[in-house]
Coordinates of C-alpha atoms in Angstrom, one line a residue:
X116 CA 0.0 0.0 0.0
X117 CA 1.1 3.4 -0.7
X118 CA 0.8 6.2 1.6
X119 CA 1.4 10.6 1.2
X120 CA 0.9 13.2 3.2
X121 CA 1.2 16.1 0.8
X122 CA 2.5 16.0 -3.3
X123 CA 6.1 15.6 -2.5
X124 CA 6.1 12.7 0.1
X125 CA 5.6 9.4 -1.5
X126 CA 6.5 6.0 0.7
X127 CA 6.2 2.4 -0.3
X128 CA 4.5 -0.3 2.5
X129 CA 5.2 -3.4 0.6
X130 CA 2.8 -6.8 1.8
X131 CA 5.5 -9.7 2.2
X132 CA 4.4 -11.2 -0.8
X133 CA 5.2 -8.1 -2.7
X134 CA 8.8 -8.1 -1.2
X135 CA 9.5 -11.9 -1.3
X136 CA 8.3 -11.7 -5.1
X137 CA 10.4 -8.2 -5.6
X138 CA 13.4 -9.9 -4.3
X139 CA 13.3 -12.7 -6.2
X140 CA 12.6 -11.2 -9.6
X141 CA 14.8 -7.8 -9.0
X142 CA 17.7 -10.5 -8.2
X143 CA 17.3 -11.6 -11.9
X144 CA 15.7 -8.8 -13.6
X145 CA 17.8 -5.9 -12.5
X146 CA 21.3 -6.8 -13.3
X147 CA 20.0 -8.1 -16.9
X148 CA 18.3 -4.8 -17.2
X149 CA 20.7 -2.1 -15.6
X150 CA 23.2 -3.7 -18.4
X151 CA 21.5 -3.6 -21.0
X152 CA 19.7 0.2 -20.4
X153 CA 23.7 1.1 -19.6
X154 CA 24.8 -0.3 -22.5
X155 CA 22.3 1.3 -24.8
X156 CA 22.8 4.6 -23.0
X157 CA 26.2 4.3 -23.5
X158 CA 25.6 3.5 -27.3
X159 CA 24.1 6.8 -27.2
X160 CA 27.5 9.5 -26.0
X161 CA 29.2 9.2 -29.2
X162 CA 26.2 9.6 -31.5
X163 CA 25.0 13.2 -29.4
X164 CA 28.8 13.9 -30.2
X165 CA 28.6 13.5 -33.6
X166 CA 25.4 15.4 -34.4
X167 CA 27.1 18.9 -33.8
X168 CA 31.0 17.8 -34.7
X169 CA 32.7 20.2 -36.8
X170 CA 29.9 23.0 -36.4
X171 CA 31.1 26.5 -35.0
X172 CA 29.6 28.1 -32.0
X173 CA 27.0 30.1 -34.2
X174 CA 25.7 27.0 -36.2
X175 CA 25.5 25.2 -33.4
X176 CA 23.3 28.1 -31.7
X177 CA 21.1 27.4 -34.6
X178 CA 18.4 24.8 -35.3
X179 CA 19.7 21.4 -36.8
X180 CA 19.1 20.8 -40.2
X181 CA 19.4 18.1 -43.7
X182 CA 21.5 15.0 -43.1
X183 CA 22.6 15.9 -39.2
X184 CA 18.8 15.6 -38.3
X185 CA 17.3 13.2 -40.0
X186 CA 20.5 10.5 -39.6
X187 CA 21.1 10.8 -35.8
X188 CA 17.9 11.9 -35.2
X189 CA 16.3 8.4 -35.7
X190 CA 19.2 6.8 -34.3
X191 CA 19.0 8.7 -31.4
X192 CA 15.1 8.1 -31.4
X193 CA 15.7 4.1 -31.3
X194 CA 18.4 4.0 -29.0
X195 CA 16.3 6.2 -26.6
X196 CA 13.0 3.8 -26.5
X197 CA 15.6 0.6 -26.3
X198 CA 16.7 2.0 -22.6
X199 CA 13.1 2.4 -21.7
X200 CA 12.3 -1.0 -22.8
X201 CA 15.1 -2.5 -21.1
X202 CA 14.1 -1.6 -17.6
X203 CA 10.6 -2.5 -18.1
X204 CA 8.7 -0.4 -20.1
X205 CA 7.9 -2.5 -22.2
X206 CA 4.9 -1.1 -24.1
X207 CA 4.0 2.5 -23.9
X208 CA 0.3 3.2 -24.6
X209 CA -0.7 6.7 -26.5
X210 CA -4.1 8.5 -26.4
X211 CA -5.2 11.6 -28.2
X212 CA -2.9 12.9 -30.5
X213 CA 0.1 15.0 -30.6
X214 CA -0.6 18.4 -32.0
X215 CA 1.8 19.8 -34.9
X216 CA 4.5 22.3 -34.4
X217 CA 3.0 25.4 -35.3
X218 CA -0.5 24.4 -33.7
X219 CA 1.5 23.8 -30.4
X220 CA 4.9 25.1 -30.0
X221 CA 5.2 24.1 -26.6
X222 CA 3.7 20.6 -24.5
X223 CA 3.5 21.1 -21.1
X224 CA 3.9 17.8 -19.3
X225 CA 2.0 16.8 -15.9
X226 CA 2.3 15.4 -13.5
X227 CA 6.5 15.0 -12.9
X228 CA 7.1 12.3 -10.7
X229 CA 10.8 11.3 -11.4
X230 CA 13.4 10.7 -13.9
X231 CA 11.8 7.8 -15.8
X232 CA 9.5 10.5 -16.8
X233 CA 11.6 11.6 -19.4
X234 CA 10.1 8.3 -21.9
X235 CA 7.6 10.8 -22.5
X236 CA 10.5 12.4 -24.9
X237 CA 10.7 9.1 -27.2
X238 CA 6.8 9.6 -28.2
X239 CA 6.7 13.3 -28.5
X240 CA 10.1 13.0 -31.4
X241 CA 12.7 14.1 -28.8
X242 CA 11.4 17.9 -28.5
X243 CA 13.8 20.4 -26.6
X244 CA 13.9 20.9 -23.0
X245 CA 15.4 22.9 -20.3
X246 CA 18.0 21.6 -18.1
X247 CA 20.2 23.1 -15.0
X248 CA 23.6 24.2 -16.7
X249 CA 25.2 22.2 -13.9
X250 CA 23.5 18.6 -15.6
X251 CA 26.0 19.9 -18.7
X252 CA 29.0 18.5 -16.9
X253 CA 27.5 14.7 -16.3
X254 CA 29.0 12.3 -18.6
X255 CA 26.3 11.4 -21.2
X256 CA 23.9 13.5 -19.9
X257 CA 25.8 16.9 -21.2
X258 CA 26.2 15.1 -24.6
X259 CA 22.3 14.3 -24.7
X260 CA 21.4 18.1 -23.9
X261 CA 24.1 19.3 -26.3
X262 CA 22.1 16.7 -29.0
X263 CA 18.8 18.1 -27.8
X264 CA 20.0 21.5 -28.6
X265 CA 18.5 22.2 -24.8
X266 CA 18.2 25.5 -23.1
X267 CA 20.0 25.6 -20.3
X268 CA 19.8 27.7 -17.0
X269 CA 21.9 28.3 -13.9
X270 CA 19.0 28.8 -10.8
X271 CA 22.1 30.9 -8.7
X272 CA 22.6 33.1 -11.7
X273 CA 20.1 35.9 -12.4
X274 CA 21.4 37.0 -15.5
X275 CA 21.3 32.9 -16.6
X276 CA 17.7 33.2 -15.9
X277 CA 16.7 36.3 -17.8
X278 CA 19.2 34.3 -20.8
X279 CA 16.7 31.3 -20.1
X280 CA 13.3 33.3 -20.8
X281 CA 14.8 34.9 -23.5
X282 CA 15.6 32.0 -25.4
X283 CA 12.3 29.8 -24.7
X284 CA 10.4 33.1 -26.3
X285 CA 12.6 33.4 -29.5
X286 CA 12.5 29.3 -29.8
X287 CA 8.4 28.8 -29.9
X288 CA 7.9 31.9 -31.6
X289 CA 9.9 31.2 -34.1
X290 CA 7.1 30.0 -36.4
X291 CA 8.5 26.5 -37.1
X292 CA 11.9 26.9 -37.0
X293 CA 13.0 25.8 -33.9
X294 CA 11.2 21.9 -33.0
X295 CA 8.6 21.7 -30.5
X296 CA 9.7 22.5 -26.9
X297 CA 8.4 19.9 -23.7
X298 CA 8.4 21.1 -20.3
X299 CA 7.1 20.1 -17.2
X300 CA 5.5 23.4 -15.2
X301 CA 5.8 21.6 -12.0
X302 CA 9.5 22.6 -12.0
X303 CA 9.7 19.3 -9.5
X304 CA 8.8 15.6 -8.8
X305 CA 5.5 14.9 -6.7
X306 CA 3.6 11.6 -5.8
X307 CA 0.8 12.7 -9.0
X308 CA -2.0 13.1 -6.2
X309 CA -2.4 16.7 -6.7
X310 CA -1.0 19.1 -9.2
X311 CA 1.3 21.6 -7.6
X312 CA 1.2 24.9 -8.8
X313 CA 2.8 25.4 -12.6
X314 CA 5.8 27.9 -13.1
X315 CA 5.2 30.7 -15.9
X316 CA 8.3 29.6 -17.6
X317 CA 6.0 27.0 -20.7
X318 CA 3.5 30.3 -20.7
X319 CA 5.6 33.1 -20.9
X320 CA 5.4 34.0 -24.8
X321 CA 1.9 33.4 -24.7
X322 CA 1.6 30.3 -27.6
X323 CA -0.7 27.6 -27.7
X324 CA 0.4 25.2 -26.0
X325 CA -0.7 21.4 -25.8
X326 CA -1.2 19.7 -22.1
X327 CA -0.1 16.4 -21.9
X328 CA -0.7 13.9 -19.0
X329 CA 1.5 10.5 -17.9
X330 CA -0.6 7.8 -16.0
X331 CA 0.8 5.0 -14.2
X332 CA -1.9 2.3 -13.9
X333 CA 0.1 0.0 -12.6
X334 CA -1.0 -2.4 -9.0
X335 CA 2.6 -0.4 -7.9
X336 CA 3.2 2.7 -8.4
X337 CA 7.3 2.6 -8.9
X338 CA 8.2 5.5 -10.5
X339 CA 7.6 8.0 -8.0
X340 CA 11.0 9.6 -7.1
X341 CA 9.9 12.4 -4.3
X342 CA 11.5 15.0 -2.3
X343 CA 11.0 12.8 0.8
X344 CA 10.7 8.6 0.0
X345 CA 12.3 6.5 -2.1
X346 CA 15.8 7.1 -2.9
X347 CA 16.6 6.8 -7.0
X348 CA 17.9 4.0 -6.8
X349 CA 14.9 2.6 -4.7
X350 CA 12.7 3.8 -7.5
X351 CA 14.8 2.0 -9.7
X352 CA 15.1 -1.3 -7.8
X353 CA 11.2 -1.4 -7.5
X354 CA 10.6 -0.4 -10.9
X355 CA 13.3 -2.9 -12.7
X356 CA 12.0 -5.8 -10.5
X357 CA 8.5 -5.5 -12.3
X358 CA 7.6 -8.1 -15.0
X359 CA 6.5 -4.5 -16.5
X360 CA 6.0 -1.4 -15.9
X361 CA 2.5 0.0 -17.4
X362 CA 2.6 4.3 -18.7
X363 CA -0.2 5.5 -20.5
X364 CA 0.8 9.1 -22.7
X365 CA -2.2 10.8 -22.8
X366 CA -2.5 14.2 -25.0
X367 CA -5.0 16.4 -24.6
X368 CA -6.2 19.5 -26.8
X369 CA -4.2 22.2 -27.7
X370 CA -5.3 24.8 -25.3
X371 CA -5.5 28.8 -26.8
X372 CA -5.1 31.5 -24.5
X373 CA -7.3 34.5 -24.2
X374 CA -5.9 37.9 -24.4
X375 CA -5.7 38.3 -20.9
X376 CA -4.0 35.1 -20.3
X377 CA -1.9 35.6 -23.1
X378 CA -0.2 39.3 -21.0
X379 CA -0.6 37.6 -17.4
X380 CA 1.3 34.2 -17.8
X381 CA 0.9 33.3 -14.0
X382 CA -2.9 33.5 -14.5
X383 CA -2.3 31.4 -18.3
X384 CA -0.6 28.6 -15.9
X385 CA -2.9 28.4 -13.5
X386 CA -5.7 27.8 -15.9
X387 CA -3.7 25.3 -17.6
X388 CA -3.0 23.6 -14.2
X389 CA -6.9 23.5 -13.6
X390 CA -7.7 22.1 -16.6
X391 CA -5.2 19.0 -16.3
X392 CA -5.6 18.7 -12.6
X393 CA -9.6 18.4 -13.5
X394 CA -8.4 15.9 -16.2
X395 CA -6.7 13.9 -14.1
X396 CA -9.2 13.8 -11.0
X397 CA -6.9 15.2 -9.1
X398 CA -6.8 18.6 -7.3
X399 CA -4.7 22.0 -8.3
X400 CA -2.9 23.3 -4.9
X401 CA -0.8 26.8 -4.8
X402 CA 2.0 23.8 -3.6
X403 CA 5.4 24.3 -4.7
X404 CA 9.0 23.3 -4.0
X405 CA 10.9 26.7 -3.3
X406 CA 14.9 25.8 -2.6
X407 CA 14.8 23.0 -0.8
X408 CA 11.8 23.4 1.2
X409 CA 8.2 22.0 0.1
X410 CA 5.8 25.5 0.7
X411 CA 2.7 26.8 0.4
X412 CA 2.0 30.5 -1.2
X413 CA 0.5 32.8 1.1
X414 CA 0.3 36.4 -1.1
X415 CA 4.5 36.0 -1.7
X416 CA 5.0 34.4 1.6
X417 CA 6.2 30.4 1.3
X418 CA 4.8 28.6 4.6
X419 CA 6.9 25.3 4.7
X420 CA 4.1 22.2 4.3
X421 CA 6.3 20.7 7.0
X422 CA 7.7 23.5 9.1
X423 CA 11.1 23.3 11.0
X424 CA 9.6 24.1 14.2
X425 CA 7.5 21.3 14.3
X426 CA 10.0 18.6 13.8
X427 CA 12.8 20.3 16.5
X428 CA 9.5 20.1 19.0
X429 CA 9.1 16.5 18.0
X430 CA 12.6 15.9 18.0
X431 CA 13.1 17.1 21.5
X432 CA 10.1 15.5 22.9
X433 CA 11.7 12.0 21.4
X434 CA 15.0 12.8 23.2
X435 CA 13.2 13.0 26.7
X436 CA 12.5 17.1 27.1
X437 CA 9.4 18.0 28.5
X438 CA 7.2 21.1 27.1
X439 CA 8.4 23.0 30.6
X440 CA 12.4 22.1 29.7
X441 CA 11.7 23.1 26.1
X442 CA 10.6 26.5 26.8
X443 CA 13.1 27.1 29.5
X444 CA 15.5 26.2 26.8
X445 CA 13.8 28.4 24.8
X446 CA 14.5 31.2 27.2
X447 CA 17.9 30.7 27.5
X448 CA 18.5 31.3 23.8
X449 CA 16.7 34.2 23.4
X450 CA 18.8 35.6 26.4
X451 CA 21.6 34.2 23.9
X452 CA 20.3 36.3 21.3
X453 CA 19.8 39.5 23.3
X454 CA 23.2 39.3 24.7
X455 CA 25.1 40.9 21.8
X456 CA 27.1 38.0 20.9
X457 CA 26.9 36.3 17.7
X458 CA 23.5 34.9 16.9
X459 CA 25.7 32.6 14.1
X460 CA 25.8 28.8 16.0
X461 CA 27.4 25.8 14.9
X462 CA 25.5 22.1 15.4
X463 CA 28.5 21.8 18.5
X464 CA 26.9 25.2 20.0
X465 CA 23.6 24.3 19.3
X466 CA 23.9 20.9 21.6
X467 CA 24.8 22.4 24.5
X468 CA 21.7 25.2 24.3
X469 CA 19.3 22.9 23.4
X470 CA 20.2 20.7 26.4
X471 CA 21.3 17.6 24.3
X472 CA 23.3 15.0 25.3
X473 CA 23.5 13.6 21.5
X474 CA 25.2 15.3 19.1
X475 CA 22.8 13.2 16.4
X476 CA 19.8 15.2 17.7
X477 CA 21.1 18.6 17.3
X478 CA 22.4 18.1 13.8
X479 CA 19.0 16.7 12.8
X480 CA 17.7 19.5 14.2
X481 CA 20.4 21.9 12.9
X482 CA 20.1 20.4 8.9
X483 CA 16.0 21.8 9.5
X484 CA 17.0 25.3 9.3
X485 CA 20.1 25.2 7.4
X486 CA 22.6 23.5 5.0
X487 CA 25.3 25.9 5.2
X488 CA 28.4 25.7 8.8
X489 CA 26.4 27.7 10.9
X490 CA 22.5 28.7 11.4
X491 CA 21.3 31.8 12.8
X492 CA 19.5 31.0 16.7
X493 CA 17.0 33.6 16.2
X494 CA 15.4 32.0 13.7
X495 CA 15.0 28.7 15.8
X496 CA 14.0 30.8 18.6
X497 CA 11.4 32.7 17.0
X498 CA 10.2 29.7 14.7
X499 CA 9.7 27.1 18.0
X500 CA 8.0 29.9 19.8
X501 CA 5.9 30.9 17.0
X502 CA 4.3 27.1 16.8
X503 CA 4.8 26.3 20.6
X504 CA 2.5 28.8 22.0
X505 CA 5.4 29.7 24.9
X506 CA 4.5 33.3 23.9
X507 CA 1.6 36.0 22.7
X508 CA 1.7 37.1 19.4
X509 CA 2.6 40.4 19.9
X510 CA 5.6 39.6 22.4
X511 CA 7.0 37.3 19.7
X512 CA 6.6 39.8 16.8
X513 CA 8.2 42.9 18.8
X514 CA 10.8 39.7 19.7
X515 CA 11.7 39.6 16.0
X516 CA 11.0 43.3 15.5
X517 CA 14.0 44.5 17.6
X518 CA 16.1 41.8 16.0
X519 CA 15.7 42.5 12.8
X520 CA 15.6 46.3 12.5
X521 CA 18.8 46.2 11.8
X522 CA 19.7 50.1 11.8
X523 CA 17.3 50.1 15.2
X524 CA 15.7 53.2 14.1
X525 CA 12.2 51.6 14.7
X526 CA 11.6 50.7 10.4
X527 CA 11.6 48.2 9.2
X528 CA 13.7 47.8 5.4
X529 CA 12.6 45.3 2.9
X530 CA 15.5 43.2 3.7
X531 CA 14.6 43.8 7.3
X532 CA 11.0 42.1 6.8
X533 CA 12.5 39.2 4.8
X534 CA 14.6 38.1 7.4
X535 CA 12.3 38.7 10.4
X536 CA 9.7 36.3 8.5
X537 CA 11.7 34.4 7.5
X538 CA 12.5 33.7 11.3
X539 CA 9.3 33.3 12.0
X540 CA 7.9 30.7 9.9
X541 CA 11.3 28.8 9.7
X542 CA 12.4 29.2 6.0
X543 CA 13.7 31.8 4.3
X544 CA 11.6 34.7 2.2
X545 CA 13.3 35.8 -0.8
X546 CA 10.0 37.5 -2.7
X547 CA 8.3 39.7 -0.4
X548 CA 8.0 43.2 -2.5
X549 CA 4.0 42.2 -2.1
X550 CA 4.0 41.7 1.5
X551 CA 6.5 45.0 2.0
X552 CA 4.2 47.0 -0.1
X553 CA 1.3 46.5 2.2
X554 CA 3.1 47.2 5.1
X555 CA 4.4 50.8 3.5
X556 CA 0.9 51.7 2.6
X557 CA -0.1 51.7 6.3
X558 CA 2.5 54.4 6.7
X559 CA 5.6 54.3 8.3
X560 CA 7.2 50.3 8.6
X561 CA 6.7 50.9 12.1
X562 CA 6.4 47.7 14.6
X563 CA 2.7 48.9 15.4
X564 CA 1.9 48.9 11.3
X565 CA 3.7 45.2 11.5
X566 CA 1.1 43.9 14.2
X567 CA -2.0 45.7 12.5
X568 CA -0.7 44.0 9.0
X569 CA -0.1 40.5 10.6
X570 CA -3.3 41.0 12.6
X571 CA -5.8 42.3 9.9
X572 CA -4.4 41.9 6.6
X573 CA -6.9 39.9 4.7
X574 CA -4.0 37.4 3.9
X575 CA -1.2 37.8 5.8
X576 CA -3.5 37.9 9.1
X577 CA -3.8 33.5 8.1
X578 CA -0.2 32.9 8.8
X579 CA -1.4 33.4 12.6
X580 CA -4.2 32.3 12.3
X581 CA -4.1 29.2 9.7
X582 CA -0.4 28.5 10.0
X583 CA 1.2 29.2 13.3
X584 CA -1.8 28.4 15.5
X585 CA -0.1 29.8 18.9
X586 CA -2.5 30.1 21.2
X587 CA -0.4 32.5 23.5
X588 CA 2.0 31.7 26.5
X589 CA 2.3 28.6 28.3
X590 CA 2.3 30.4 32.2
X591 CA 1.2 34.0 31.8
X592 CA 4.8 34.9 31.0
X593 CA 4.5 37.0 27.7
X594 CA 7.8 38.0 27.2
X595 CA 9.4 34.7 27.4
X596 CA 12.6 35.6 29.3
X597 CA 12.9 33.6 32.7
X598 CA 11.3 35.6 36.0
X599 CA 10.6 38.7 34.0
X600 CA 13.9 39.8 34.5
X601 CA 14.8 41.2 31.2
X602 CA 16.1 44.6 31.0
X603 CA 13.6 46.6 28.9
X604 CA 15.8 49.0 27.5
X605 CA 17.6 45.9 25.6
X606 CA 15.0 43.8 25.1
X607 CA 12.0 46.0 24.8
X608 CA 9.3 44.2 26.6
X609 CA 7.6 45.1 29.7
X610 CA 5.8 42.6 31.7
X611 CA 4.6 41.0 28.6
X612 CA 2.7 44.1 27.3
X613 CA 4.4 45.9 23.7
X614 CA 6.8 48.5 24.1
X615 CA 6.6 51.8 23.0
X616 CA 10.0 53.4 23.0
X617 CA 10.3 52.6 19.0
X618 CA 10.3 55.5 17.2
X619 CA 7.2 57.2 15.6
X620 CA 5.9 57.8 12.5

C-alpha cells in the first residue's frame, strides 16, 4: 500500500508477498536490465557527439538541419526507447494525438514524478527541454542536452535566468523553426495526487500550447521519485523488478489562451493547471517546492508544508524534554540572542543550548534550518516559539522586531521584513516586495503597522491564524525571558505588554 501526506512525500509499504516476489525477480531482472539500459545509453554518447561535430559556436546556436537531423535523429530516437524498454517499459500506450508544431509550439507535461519521466521524450520525437547548466557537466547527460540542442539555466545566476526566458520566447515563436519544446510546469517531482502549482516559464510568450498527461496504472506505483521517500535507486530497484512497468501518454487538446492570459502568464498557468488537474481527477494546490523546502503560497510568503519548528518540537520530545524544559531552553536562547554576541551557531553550540546530550539530535535539528556551517538562533528561537504557543503574538513579533531592525531606528527595510519572517515561519523569504508594499501603505514600517498588517491583513493575518496556530504563552509569561527579568531597555518588553520606546511615524 502506498501512503502521502502532501505531493512531495511518497512512501512504499510493501505486503511480504510483494517483497518476497520483488526480491526474487529484481535478483534476476535488475542486473539483466541495468546492463542492457547502460549499454544502450552508452551507445548513445558518441552519436550526441557526432550530431554537432565540426559546427562553429554560431551553427551550433542554430536549429539542426538536412543529413545531421534526419540521420542521428532516428538513431537517437531508437536507441532512446531501447533503454526504456530494457528496464521495463515494455509497451507505452498513446491516447489523443500530438498536436503539430505550429498548432502547439510548446507541450506542457504533468504530472513530474521522477526521472523515468523523461520516456515521455521518445513519443513526442525528442522535443527540446530545459535543463540546469550544472547537468551539462555529467558524462552522457551533457552530450544528450548538447544533442537536444537544450536550453540551459543556472538557478544561482540571475542573468542565466533572464538568458533562459529569452531563449524559450525566440524558440516557440519562431514559427516552425525551432522543433517543439516539452516542459514540465511543476518545475519538480511529486507523488501525482495533486498538481502543484505550474511555473510561468512554458506560458511566458503566450503560444498555444498542448497539455499532456502521464498515467501509471500500474497495481505499484514505482516510478515516483519524491522530495522525501524513495531514494533513485529505490525507484529504480522497484521499478526494474516489475515483469513490467504499465505508462499511459495521454494528449489532450491544444489549449489557446485568451488575451488576458496571453499578458498575465501566472494567470495562463494556472488555468492550464486546472484544466489537467480536472483531467486527471486530481486537485490543483498553490503547492510548490521553493529551494529545498516544500511550501505553500501565502500572497509572496512560502509557509513550509512541514515546518522546521514542528520537527525540533518533535525531535526534543523524542529525546526525553518536557514542554516545561523546552521553553526554559527556549528562554535561555533568546537571552543568547539579546546578549550581543553572535546569533551565528554551529550544530557543536547548538547541543549544549538545546540541552542535548547527542550530538545526532542537534544536527538533525540543525540540517532543518540550514545546509550551510552555521544557522542563525533567532530563527529557531522565534520559529519554536511561533508554533509552541510559549508566547503571545505580539511579544514574539516585537521579539523579532527588535532583532531584525537592523539600523534600530524603529523601520523596518525590505530586507529587514524578509529576514524577520523568514525567522518566524522557519524558512527563508526571498519574494516579499507584495508583503512589504502593504506594510508601506499603512504608513511608516513601524512595529505597530507590523502587528496591525499581521493581525488584519486579509492574507497575511492566516499565517497566525491558519499557520502558526499559537495560542499564547504557556504560564502568563509573555515576554518569554525567565522571572521577568529582562532589562527593557535591551530587550524592549515590559511585563509582557508591547513596548513603546520605538520611534514614531
Amino acid at each position: 500500500m502506498w501512503t502521502q501526506r502532501h505531493p512531495f512525500v511518497y512512501e512504499v509499504d510493501l505486503t511480504t508477498a510483494q517483497r518476497i516476489q520483488g526480491m526474487i525477480l529484481g535478483m534476476v531482472l535488475f542486473p539483466v536490465r541495468i546492463t542492457l539500459a547502460t549499454l544502450f545509453f552508452l551507445l548513445m554518447w558518441p552519436i550526441a557527439r557526432l550530431r554537432l561535430a565540426g559546427l562553429s559556436a554560431a551553427e551550433r546556436a542554430e536549429p539542426v538541419r538536412g543529413w545531421r537531423w534526419w540521420l542521428f535523429h532516428h538513431i537517437m530516437l531508437f536507441l532512446s526507447r531501447a533503454v526504456f524498454f530494457s528496464v521495463g517499459f515494455l509497451r507505452i500506450r498513446v491516447k489523443g494525438h500530438q498536436a503539430g508544431l505550429k498548432e502547439a509550439p510548446v507541450l506542457v507535461v504533468a504530472p513530474h514524478s521522477g526521472f523515468l519521466d523523461m520516456l515521455v521524450l521518445c513519443v513526442t520525437g525528442l522535443p527540446i527541454v530545459v535543463s540546469r547548466s550544472e547537468n551539462c557537466r555529467l558524462p552522457v547527460i551533457g552530450a544528450l542536452l548538447e544533442f537536444n540542442q537544450s536550453v540551459m539555466v543556472s538557478r544561482r545566476d540571475p542573468q542565466s535566468r533572464k538568458k533562459c526566458v529569452s531563449q524559450i520566447c525566440e524558440r516557440v515563436t519562431s514559427d516552425g523553426r525551432w522543433p517543439q519544446m516539452l516542459m514540465f510546469p511543476e518545475g519538480t517531482t511529486t507523488n501525482g495526487r495533486a498538481l502543484i502549482k505550474f511555473k510561468p516559464g512554458a506560458f511566458l510568450a503566450g503560444v498555444p500550447v498542448q497539455p499532456v498527461l502521464l498515467h501509471y496504472p500500474g497495481e505499484l506505483d514505482t516510478v515516483r521519485w519524491t522530495w522525501r521517500g524513495l531514494s533513485w535507486l529505490g525507484t529504480l530497484w522497484h521499478t526494474t523488478s516489475q515483469i513490467y512497468t504499465s505508462v499511459t501518454v495521454e494528449f489532450l487538446p491544444v489549449y489557446t489562451p485568451s488575451q488576458e492570459e496571453k499578458q498575465n502568464p501566472e494567470l495562463y498557468a494556472e488555468s492550464v493547471q486546472k484544466l489537467m488537474a480536472e483531467a486527471l481527477s486530481v486537485p490543483a494546490t498553490d503547492y510548490v517546492m521553493e529551494g529545498r523546502f516544500p511550501v505553500k503560497k501565502l500572497g509572496d510568503l512560502s509557509l513550509p508544508l512541514e515546518p522546521p519548528a514542528q520537527e525540533t518540537l518533535k525531535l526534543l520530545r523524542e529525546h526525553g524534554l518536557t514542554k516545561a524544559h523546552v521553553e526554559v531552553m527556549m528562554n535561555h536562547m533568546i537571552d543568547s540572542c539579546h546578549s550581543g554576541q553572535s546569533t551565528m551557531v554551529t550544530a557543536d553550540h547548538l547541543t549544549p543550548l538545546l540541552g542535548l546530550k547527542d550530538r545526532k539530535t542537534a544536527v538533525k535539528i540543525y540540517s532543518l534550518y540550514s545546509k550551510e556551517d552555521t544557522v542563525d538562533l533567532r530563527q529557531i528561537c522565534l520559529s519554536v516559539s511561533a508554533v509552541s504557543g510559549f508566547r503571545s503574538l505580539e511579544s514574539l513579533i516585537h521579539t523579532a522586531f527588535m532583532w531584525y531592525d537592523a539600523d534600530q531606528d524603529g523601520l523596518l527595510s525590505a530586507d529587514d521584513l524578509s529576514g524577520l519572517m523568514g525567522a518566524l515561519v522557519g524558512v527563508p523569504q526571498h519574494f516579499i516586495t507584495e508583503m512589504y508594499t502593504a506594510l508601506t501603505t499603512r504608513g511608516q514600517p513601524t512595529e505597530a503597522s507590523l502587528q496591525d498588517l499581521l493581525m488584519t491583513h486579509p492574507v497575511y493575518h492566516k499565517v497566525f491564524t491558519e499557520y502558526l496556530h499559537s495560542d499564547g504563552p504557556a504560564d502568563g509569561n509573555h515576554n518569554g525571558i525567565p522571572n521577568g527579568t529582562a532589562n527593557s531597555k535591551h530587550y524592549g518588553i515590559h511585563n509582557g505588554h508591547r513596548a513603546t520606546d520605538t520611534k514614531s511615524d
